Amino acid sequence: MVVLGAIMAMLDITVVNVALEDLIVEFDTTLTTMQWVATGYTLALATVIPLSGWAADRFGAKRVYLAAVFLFMVGSALAGTAWSAGALILFRGLQGLGGGMLLPLSMTILTSAAGPGRIGRVMAVLGIAIGLGPVLGPVLGGWLVDDVSWRAIFFVNVPVGVLTLILGARVLPMDERRPTEKLDVPGLLLLSPGLAALIYGLAQVPSREGLAHPEVYLPAGCGAVLVIAFLWHAARTPRALIDLKLFGNRNFSLAAAIMALFMITFFGTMLLFPLYFQQVRAETALNAGLLVAPQGIGAMIMMPLAGRLVDRGYAARTVPLGIVVIAAAMVLLTQLTDTTPYWAIGVALFVMGFGMGMVGMPNMSIALKSLKPQDVAHASTSLTIIQQVAASVGTAMLSVILFNEIKDRQSLATPIADAYASTFVWALVFLILSLIPALLRLRGTKTPA
């Protein structure tokens, strides 16, 4: 049941992208304006995520989760009735304020409910939401826009939200509150706008074709300064918004490093696949989403199996093995051409998804399993922030690489196809880097963990 909220939040990161052309026509506006429908949601996510750990401790995870679902549902309903581009952007921001808390709160609730012995299997279910959201979003969005209406991509969240509220109120246990938990206001004023500015700047990289544009480096630079200032503040403040003492835990810090490097590759390649199918193979947005689906299928098959391996004590071995599996599939993608058979690409994507199911949730399970119960809420917030920043970095980094690769190959017969193949080489390099902390953790594991 908790996973329904996480699925809604993750789907809505990408579901709108395929509707942008229809929205431009509907509201008689420009692509630059309508991109704020996606960007506004992401910025709202980044702004509210740092609050989730404190809110869960202060008011109880169940109460805050249900409030977040309600806010997300209201934002969705209002977005579906939007009468102008400005109204839609505003309501998407409201959606993001609710959606930003759903993922970290889902981690907190599931970890507390599962206990150390079942955390792998329970977190594997959440992993399906995280892994499939970016994959299924364009498919669902394309189908609804083509066969129903662009408004349906927002209205579809309402019945799901109502069901989640009813089940959540009945099923979720009421957890302990800490009424004396004080909000780190200075930390919030540094971290929330810092993350929003950093992610906004990085999000402009694809449209600005590089890092040298003021709309990229000014907000990203200001955001980085604010985040660094927050880290300085948090290191000197008891019960800061993000507890940096968590990173003194070896398993948690290595898991955070693996997540950062892995998510750069994961979200970066999620940009490359649809673009390759649309630019090189002239597929529609909906078909491009369907062609990427084997990755999600592979992840769905593997995640429950990986969860059992985690609960049996083999998480530290599962993660590096999964990275190797993904790397093997990605080697095939470094040979992409404009005539590569779709079945071959589908096999590579399926194997990649299979490997991803061995990395994401098992890695997160190790991180949360090694902590005290009272630290889980703040840890979930920290991991979600790392995931969001890494996703933005990966998308921006591979966008710049792809743009430069295309520019350097203008004289070749198939410049775009060759550019994608070369960009996958860089993605492979970033993936291999994530193997370093995974092997360090394995080396330090004397018994299955």
PDB file of C-alpha atoms in Angstrom, residues 194-325:
ATOM      1  CA  GLY A 194      20.321  25.290  -2.304  1.00  0.00           C
ATOM      2  CA  LEU A 195      19.047  21.976  -3.645  1.00  0.00           C
ATOM      3  CA  ALA A 196      16.367  23.692  -5.735  1.00  0.00           C
ATOM      4  CA  ALA A 197      18.884  26.093  -7.325  1.00  0.00           C
ATOM      5  CA  LEU A 198      21.457  23.347  -7.928  1.00  0.00           C
ATOM      6  CA  ILE A 199      18.940  21.004  -9.549  1.00  0.00           C
ATOM      7  CA  TYR A 200      17.422  23.827 -11.603  1.00  0.00           C
ATOM      8  CA  GLY A 201      20.827  24.805 -12.994  1.00  0.00           C
ATOM      9  CA  LEU A 202      21.681  21.221 -13.878  1.00  0.00           C
ATOM     10  CA  ALA A 203      18.250  20.751 -15.477  1.00  0.00           C
ATOM     11  CA  GLN A 204      19.034  23.576 -17.924  1.00  0.00           C
ATOM     12  CA  VAL A 205      22.106  21.799 -19.314  1.00  0.00           C
ATOM     13  CA  PRO A 206      20.321  19.798 -22.077  1.00  0.00           C
ATOM     14  CA  SER A 207      18.463  22.825 -23.477  1.00  0.00           C
ATOM     15  CA  ARG A 208      21.503  25.127 -23.157  1.00  0.00           C
ATOM     16  CA  GLU A 209      23.814  22.484 -24.669  1.00  0.00           C
ATOM     17  CA  GLY A 210      26.522  22.841 -22.047  1.00  0.00           C
ATOM     18  CA  LEU A 211      27.648  24.303 -18.753  1.00  0.00           C
ATOM     19  CA  ALA A 212      28.812  27.698 -20.026  1.00  0.00           C
ATOM     20  CA  HIS A 213      25.391  29.380 -20.153  1.00  0.00           C
ATOM     21  CA  PRO A 214      24.457  31.798 -17.315  1.00  0.00           C
ATOM     22  CA  GLU A 215      21.158  29.950 -16.763  1.00  0.00           C
ATOM     23  CA  VAL A 216      23.261  26.903 -15.897  1.00  0.00           C
ATOM     24  CA  TYR A 217      26.245  28.102 -13.914  1.00  0.00           C
ATOM     25  CA  LEU A 218      24.597  30.939 -11.966  1.00  0.00           C
ATOM     26  CA  PRO A 219      21.827  28.912 -10.246  1.00  0.00           C
ATOM     27  CA  ALA A 220      23.971  25.771 -10.018  1.00  0.00           C
ATOM     28  CA  GLY A 221      26.854  27.744  -8.519  1.00  0.00           C
ATOM     29  CA  CYS A 222      24.635  29.553  -6.016  1.00  0.00           C
ATOM     30  CA  GLY A 223      22.975  26.265  -5.109  1.00  0.00           C
ATOM     31  CA  ALA A 224      26.328  24.562  -4.562  1.00  0.00           C
ATOM     32  CA  VAL A 225      27.444  27.408  -2.269  1.00  0.00           C
ATOM     33  CA  LEU A 226      24.255  27.098  -0.195  1.00  0.00           C
ATOM     34  CA  VAL A 227      24.605  23.307   0.070  1.00  0.00           C
ATOM     35  CA  ILE A 228      28.246  23.656   1.179  1.00  0.00           C
ATOM     36  CA  ALA A 229      27.169  26.282   3.724  1.00  0.00           C
ATOM     37  CA  PHE A 230      24.553  23.838   4.996  1.00  0.00           C
ATOM     38  CA  LEU A 231      27.176  21.100   5.404  1.00  0.00           C
ATOM     39  CA  TRP A 232      29.314  23.526   7.436  1.00  0.00           C
ATOM     40  CA  HIS A 233      26.253  24.383   9.538  1.00  0.00           C
ATOM     41  CA  ALA A 234      25.212  20.732   9.996  1.00  0.00           C
ATOM     42  CA  ALA A 235      28.694  19.713  11.158  1.00  0.00           C
ATOM     43  CA  ARG A 236      28.368  22.192  14.040  1.00  0.00           C
ATOM     44  CA  THR A 237      24.692  21.798  14.941  1.00  0.00           C
ATOM     45  CA  PRO A 238      23.150  19.050  17.099  1.00  0.00           C
ATOM     46  CA  ARG A 239      20.035  17.553  15.454  1.00  0.00           C
ATOM     47  CA  ALA A 240      20.582  19.347  12.172  1.00  0.00           C
ATOM     48  CA  LEU A 241      18.120  18.858   9.322  1.00  0.00           C
ATOM     49  CA  ILE A 242      20.494  16.193   7.938  1.00  0.00           C
ATOM     50  CA  ASP A 243      22.493  14.307  10.556  1.00  0.00           C
ATOM     51  CA  LEU A 244      26.039  14.096   9.172  1.00  0.00           C
ATOM     52  CA  LYS A 245      27.005  11.677  11.946  1.00  0.00           C
ATOM     53  CA  LEU A 246      25.191   8.996   9.953  1.00  0.00           C
ATOM     54  CA  PHE A 247      28.064   9.064   7.477  1.00  0.00           C
ATOM     55  CA  GLY A 248      30.371   7.879  10.249  1.00  0.00           C
ATOM     56  CA  ASN A 249      28.691   4.493   9.804  1.00  0.00           C
ATOM     57  CA  ARG A 250      30.848   2.622   7.276  1.00  0.00           C
ATOM     58  CA  ASN A 251      28.022   0.680   5.653  1.00  0.00           C
ATOM     59  CA  PHE A 252      25.880   3.801   5.318  1.00  0.00           C
ATOM     60  CA  SER A 253      28.637   5.981   3.853  1.00  0.00           C
ATOM     61  CA  LEU A 254      29.699   3.330   1.325  1.00  0.00           C
ATOM     62  CA  ALA A 255      26.051   2.766   0.370  1.00  0.00           C
ATOM     63  CA  ALA A 256      25.669   6.521  -0.177  1.00  0.00           C
ATOM     64  CA  ALA A 257      28.759   6.559  -2.422  1.00  0.00           C
ATOM     65  CA  ILE A 258      27.475   3.587  -4.432  1.00  0.00           C
ATOM     66  CA  MET A 259      24.059   5.216  -4.789  1.00  0.00           C
ATOM     67  CA  ALA A 260      25.512   8.528  -6.001  1.00  0.00           C
ATOM     68  CA  LEU A 261      27.688   6.940  -8.698  1.00  0.00           C
ATOM     69  CA  PHE A 262      25.079   4.370  -9.710  1.00  0.00           C
ATOM     70  CA  MET A 263      22.251   6.914 -10.002  1.00  0.00           C
ATOM     71  CA  ILE A 264      24.403   9.130 -12.220  1.00  0.00           C
ATOM     72  CA  THR A 265      24.594   6.229 -14.662  1.00  0.00           C
ATOM     73  CA  PHE A 266      20.976   5.093 -14.233  1.00  0.00           C
ATOM     74  CA  PHE A 267      19.274   8.437 -14.809  1.00  0.00           C
ATOM     75  CA  GLY A 268      21.823   9.493 -17.417  1.00  0.00           C
ATOM     76  CA  THR A 269      21.066   6.440 -19.533  1.00  0.00           C
ATOM     77  CA  MET A 270      17.328   6.964 -19.000  1.00  0.00           C
ATOM     78  CA  LEU A 271      17.858  10.176 -20.978  1.00  0.00           C
ATOM     79  CA  LEU A 272      19.902   8.458 -23.701  1.00  0.00           C
ATOM     80  CA  PHE A 273      17.567   5.579 -24.559  1.00  0.00           C
ATOM     81  CA  PRO A 274      14.445   7.574 -25.541  1.00  0.00           C
ATOM     82  CA  LEU A 275      16.552  10.135 -27.414  1.00  0.00           C
ATOM     83  CA  TYR A 276      18.333   7.401 -29.368  1.00  0.00           C
ATOM     84  CA  PHE A 277      15.067   5.811 -30.467  1.00  0.00           C
ATOM     85  CA  GLN A 278      13.545   9.165 -31.429  1.00  0.00           C
ATOM     86  CA  GLN A 279      16.546  10.888 -33.041  1.00  0.00           C
ATOM     87  CA  VAL A 280      18.339   7.952 -34.647  1.00  0.00           C
ATOM     88  CA  ARG A 281      15.460   5.537 -35.321  1.00  0.00           C
ATOM     89  CA  ALA A 282      12.676   8.135 -35.852  1.00  0.00           C
ATOM     90  CA  GLU A 283      10.315   6.511 -33.333  1.00  0.00           C
ATOM     91  CA  THR A 284       7.463   8.334 -31.597  1.00  0.00           C
ATOM     92  CA  ALA A 285       7.703   9.186 -27.909  1.00  0.00           C
ATOM     93  CA  LEU A 286       5.239   6.399 -27.053  1.00  0.00           C
ATOM     94  CA  ASN A 287       7.124   3.794 -29.091  1.00  0.00           C
ATOM     95  CA  ALA A 288      10.398   4.941 -27.549  1.00  0.00           C
ATOM     96  CA  GLY A 289       8.916   4.375 -24.101  1.00  0.00           C
ATOM     97  CA  LEU A 290       7.718   0.892 -25.071  1.00  0.00           C
ATOM     98  CA  LEU A 291      11.124  -0.002 -26.510  1.00  0.00           C
ATOM     99  CA  VAL A 292      12.758   0.874 -23.175  1.00  0.00           C
ATOM    100  CA  ALA A 293      10.260  -1.305 -21.250  1.00  0.00           C
ATOM    101  CA  PRO A 294      12.466  -4.476 -21.224  1.00  0.00           C
ATOM    102  CA  GLN A 295      14.681  -2.719 -18.701  1.00  0.00           C
ATOM    103  CA  GLY A 296      11.762  -2.373 -16.309  1.00  0.00           C
ATOM    104  CA  ILE A 297      10.716  -5.982 -16.869  1.00  0.00           C
ATOM    105  CA  GLY A 298      14.203  -7.225 -16.013  1.00  0.00           C
ATOM    106  CA  ALA A 299      14.225  -5.145 -12.828  1.00  0.00           C
ATOM    107  CA  MET A 300      10.769  -6.417 -11.795  1.00  0.00           C
ATOM    108  CA  ILE A 301      11.886 -10.027 -12.151  1.00  0.00           C
ATOM    109  CA  MET A 302      15.117  -9.571 -10.223  1.00  0.00           C
ATOM    110  CA  MET A 303      14.058  -7.321  -7.343  1.00  0.00           C
ATOM    111  CA  PRO A 304      12.070  -9.930  -5.354  1.00  0.00           C
ATOM    112  CA  LEU A 305      14.918 -12.424  -5.800  1.00  0.00           C
ATOM    113  CA  ALA A 306      17.466  -9.835  -4.698  1.00  0.00           C
ATOM    114  CA  GLY A 307      15.330  -9.047  -1.658  1.00  0.00           C
ATOM    115  CA  ARG A 308      15.538 -12.665  -0.537  1.00  0.00           C
ATOM    116  CA  LEU A 309      19.313 -12.652  -1.025  1.00  0.00           C
ATOM    117  CA  VAL A 310      19.550  -9.550   1.169  1.00  0.00           C
ATOM    118  CA  ASP A 311      17.530 -11.168   3.954  1.00  0.00           C
ATOM    119  CA  ARG A 312      19.737 -14.255   3.788  1.00  0.00           C
ATOM    120  CA  GLY A 313      22.841 -12.135   4.310  1.00  0.00           C
ATOM    121  CA  TYR A 314      24.240 -11.797   0.794  1.00  0.00           C
ATOM    122  CA  ALA A 315      23.583  -8.110   0.076  1.00  0.00           C
ATOM    123  CA  ALA A 316      27.263  -7.137   0.051  1.00  0.00           C
ATOM    124  CA  ARG A 317      27.892  -9.759  -2.649  1.00  0.00           C
ATOM    125  CA  THR A 318      24.736  -9.041  -4.636  1.00  0.00           C
ATOM    126  CA  VAL A 319      25.525  -5.363  -5.288  1.00  0.00           C
ATOM    127  CA  PRO A 320      28.935  -5.718  -7.013  1.00  0.00           C
ATOM    128  CA  LEU A 321      27.633  -8.694  -9.004  1.00  0.00           C
ATOM    129  CA  GLY A 322      24.732  -6.552 -10.213  1.00  0.00           C
ATOM    130  CA  ILE A 323      27.103  -3.776 -11.283  1.00  0.00           C
ATOM    131  CA  VAL A 324      29.124  -6.291 -13.308  1.00  0.00           C
ATOM    132  CA  VAL A 325      25.935  -7.579 -14.985  1.00  0.00           C
TER     133      VAL A 325
END
